[in-house]
mmCIF file of C-alpha atoms and ligand atoms in Angstrom:
data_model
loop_
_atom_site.group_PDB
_atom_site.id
_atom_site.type_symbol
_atom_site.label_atom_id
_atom_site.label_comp_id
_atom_site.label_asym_id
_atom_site.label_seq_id
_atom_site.Cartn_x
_atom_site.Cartn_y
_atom_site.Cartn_z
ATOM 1 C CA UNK A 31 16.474 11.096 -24.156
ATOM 2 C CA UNK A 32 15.116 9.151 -21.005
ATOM 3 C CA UNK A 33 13.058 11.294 -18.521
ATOM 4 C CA UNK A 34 14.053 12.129 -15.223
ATOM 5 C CA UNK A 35 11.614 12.377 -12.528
ATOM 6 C CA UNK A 36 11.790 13.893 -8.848
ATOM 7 C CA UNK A 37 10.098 11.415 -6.600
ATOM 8 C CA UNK A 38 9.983 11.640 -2.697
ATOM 9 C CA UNK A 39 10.091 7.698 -1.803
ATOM 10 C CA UNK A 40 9.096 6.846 1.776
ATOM 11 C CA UNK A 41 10.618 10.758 2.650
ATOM 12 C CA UNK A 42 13.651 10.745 0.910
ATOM 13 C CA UNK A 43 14.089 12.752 -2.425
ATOM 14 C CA UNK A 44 15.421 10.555 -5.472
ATOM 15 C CA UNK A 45 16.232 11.807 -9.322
ATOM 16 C CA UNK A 46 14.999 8.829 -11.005
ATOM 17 C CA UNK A 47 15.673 7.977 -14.437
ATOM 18 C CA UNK A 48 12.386 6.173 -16.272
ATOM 19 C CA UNK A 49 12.302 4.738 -19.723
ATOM 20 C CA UNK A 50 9.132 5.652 -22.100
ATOM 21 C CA UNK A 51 5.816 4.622 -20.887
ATOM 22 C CA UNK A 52 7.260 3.051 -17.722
ATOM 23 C CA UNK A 53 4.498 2.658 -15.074
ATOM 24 C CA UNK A 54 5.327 3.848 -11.331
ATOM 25 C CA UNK A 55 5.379 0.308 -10.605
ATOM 26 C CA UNK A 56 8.384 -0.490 -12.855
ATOM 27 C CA UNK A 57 10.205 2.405 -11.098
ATOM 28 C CA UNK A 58 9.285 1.555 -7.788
ATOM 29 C CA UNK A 59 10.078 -2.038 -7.932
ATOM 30 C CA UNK A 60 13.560 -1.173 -10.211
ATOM 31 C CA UNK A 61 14.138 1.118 -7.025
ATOM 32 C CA UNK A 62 13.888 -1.634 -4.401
ATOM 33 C CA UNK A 63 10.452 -1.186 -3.286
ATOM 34 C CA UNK A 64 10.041 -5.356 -3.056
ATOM 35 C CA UNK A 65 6.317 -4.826 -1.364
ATOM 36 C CA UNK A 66 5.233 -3.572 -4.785
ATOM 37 C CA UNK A 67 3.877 -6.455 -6.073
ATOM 38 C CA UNK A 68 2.825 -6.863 -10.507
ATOM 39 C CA UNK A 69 0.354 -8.912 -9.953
ATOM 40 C CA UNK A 70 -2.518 -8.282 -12.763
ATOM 41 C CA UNK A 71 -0.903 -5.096 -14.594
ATOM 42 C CA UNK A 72 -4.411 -3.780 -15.623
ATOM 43 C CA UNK A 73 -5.657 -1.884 -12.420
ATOM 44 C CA UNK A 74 -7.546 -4.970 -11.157
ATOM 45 C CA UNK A 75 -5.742 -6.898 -8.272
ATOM 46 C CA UNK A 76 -4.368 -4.025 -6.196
ATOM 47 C CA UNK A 77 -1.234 -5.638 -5.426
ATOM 48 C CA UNK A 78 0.945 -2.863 -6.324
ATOM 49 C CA UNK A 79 -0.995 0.111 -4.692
ATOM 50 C CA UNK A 80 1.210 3.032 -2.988
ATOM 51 C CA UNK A 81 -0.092 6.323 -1.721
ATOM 52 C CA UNK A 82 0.457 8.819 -4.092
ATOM 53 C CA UNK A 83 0.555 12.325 -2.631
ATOM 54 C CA UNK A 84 -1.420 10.604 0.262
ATOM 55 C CA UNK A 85 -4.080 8.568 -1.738
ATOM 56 C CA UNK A 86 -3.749 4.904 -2.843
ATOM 57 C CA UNK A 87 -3.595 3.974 -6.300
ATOM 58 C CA UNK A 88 -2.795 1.246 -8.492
ATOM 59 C CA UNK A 89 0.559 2.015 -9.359
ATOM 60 C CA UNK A 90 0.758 -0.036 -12.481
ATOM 61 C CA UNK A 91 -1.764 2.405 -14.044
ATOM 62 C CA UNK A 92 0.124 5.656 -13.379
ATOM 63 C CA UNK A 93 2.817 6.546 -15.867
ATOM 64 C CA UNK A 94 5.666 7.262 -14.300
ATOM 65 C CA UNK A 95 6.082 10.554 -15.701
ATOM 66 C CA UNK A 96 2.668 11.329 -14.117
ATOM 67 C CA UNK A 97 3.813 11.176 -10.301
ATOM 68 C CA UNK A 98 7.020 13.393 -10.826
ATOM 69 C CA UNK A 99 7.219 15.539 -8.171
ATOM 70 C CA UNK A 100 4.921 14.013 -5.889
ATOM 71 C CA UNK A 101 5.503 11.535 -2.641
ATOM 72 C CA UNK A 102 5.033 8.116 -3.001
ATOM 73 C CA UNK A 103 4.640 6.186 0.331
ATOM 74 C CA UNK A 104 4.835 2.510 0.152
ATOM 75 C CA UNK A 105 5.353 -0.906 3.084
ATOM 76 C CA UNK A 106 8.953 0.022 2.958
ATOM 77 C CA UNK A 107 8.703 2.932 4.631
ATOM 78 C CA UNK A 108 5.946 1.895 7.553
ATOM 79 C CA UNK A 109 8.152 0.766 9.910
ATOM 80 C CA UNK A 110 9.910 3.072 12.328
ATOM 81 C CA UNK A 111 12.642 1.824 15.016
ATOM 82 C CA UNK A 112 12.611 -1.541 14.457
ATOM 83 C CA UNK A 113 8.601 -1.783 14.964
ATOM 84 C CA UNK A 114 6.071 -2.717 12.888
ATOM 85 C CA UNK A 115 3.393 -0.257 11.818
ATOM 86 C CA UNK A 116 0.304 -1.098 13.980
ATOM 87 C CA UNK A 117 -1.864 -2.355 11.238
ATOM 88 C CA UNK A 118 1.169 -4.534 10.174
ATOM 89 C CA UNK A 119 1.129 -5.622 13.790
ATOM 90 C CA UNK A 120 -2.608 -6.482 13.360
ATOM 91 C CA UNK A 121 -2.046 -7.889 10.249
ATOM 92 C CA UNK A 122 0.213 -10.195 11.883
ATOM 93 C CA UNK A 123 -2.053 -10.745 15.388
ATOM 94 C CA UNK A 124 -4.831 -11.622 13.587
ATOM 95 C CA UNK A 125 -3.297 -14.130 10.983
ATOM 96 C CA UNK A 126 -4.058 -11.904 8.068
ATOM 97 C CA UNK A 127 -1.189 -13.080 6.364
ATOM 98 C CA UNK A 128 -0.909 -16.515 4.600
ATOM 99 C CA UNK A 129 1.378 -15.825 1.044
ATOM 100 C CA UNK A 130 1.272 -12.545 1.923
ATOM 101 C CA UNK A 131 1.541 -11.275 -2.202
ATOM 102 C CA UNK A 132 -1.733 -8.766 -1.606
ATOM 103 C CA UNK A 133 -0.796 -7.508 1.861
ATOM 104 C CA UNK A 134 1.506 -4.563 1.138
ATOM 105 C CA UNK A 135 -1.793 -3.450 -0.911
ATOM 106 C CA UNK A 136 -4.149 -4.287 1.563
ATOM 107 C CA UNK A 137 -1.964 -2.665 3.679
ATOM 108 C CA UNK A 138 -2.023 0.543 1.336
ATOM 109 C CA UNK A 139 -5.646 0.581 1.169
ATOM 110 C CA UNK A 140 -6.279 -0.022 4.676
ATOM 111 C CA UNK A 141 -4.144 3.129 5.933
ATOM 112 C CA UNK A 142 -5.609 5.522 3.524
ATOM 113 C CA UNK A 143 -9.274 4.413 4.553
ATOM 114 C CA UNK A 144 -8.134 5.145 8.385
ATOM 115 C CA UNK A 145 -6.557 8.185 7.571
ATOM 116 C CA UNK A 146 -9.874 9.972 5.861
ATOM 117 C CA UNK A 147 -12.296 7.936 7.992
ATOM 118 C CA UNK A 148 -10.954 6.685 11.301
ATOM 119 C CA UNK A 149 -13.757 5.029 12.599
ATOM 120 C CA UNK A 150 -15.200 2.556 9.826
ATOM 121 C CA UNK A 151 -17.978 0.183 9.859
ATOM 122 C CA UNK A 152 -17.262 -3.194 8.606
ATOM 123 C CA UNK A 153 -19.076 -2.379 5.594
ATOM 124 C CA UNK A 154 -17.012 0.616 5.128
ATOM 125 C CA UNK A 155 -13.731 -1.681 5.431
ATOM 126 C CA UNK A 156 -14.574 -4.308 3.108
ATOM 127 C CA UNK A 157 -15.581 -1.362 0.562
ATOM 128 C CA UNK A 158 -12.270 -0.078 0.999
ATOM 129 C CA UNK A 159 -10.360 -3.318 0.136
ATOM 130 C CA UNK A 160 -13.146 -3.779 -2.980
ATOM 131 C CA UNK A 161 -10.002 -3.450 -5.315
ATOM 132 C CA UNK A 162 -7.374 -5.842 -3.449
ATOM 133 C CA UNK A 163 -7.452 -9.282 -4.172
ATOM 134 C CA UNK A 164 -6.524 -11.863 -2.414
ATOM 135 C CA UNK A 165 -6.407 -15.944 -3.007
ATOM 136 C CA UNK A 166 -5.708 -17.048 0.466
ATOM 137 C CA UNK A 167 -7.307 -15.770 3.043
ATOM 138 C CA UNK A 168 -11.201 -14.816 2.445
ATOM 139 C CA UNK A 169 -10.560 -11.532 3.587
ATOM 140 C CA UNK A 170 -12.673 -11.502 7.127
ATOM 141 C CA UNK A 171 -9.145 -11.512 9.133
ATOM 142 C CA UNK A 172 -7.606 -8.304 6.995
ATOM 143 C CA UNK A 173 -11.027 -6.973 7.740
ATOM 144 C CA UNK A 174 -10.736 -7.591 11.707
ATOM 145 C CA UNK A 175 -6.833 -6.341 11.433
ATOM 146 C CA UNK A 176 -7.783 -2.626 9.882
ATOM 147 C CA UNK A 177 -11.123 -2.518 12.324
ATOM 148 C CA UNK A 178 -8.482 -3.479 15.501
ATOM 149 C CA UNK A 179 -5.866 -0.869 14.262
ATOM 150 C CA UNK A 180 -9.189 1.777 13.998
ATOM 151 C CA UNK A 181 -9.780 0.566 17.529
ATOM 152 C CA UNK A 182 -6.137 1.282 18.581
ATOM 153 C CA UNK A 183 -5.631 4.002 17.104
ATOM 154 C CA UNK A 184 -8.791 5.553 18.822
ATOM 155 C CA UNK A 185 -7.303 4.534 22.030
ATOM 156 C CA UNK A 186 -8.849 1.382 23.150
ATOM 157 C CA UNK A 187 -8.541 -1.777 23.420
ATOM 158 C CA UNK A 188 -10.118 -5.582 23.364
ATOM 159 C CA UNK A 189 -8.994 -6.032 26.826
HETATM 160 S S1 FES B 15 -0.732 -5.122 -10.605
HETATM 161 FE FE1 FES B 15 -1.653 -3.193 -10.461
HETATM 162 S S2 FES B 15 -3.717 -3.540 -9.959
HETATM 163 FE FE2 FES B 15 -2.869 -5.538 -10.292
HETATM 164 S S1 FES B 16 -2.440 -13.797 1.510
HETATM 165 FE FE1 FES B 16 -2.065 -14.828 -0.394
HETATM 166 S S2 FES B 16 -3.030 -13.547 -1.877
HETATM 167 FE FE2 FES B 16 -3.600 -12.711 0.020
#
């Protein structure tokens, strides 16, 4: 018999039946979260991260079975009336984007550093993306997109 799990997707409360040994990641991308990216499928790319119950993690190294009952928060559920989330928008402002395969992990990472440390150095940021890859873009622009939303977030601006 195939498990069923409870998830809470992006706020809304699924049933969601998994085979044996399916990862989050299979579920999640079988459920039409696109952003989820398989990139590496060992833990070591962090294109497929989500916040789990608030915290990012590698979704392709959490069984299914292991996040029943818990909220899973991933890009699809960032924006809200038609806007982007502000890191998205920084993302965007500060060319962070090229292929765009690690973003929705970057992304991931990047909102659950701001959301336990709201004012990061640098150092602190590039520490936080330590397990997202990315083949494009040399990171320093992602880097300048999480510090900006910090700075927005905090209420000012680069004007
Ligand atoms: S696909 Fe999960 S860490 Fe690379
Ligand atoms: S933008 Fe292409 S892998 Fe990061």
């Amino acid at each position: 018999m195939k498990p069923t799990i409870a998830l809470t997707i992006n706020g809304i409360q699924r049933s969601v039946e998994t085979e044996l040994g399916e990862t989050l990641l299979e579920v999640l991308r079988r459920e039409g979260m696109k952003s989820v990216k398989l990139g590496c499928d060992t833990g070591d790319c962090g294109a497929c991260a989500v916040l789990l119950d608030g915290s990012a993690v590698n979704s392709c190294m959490v069984l299914a079975v292991a996040a029943d009952g818990k909220d899973v928060d991933t890009v699809e559920g960032l924006e809200h009336d038609g806007h982007l989330h502000p890191m998205q928008q920084a993302m965007v402002d500060a060319g962070a984007v090229q292929c765009g395969f690690c973003t929705p992990g970057i992304l991931v990472s990047g909102i659950d550093l701001l959301s336990h440390n709201p004012d990061p150095t640098e150092d602190e940021v590039k520490e936080a993306l330590g397990g997202n890859l990315c083949r494009c873009t040399g990171y320093v622009k992602q880097v300048d997109a999480i510090l900006a939303t910090a700075r927005l977030q905090a209420g000012e601006t680069d004007a």
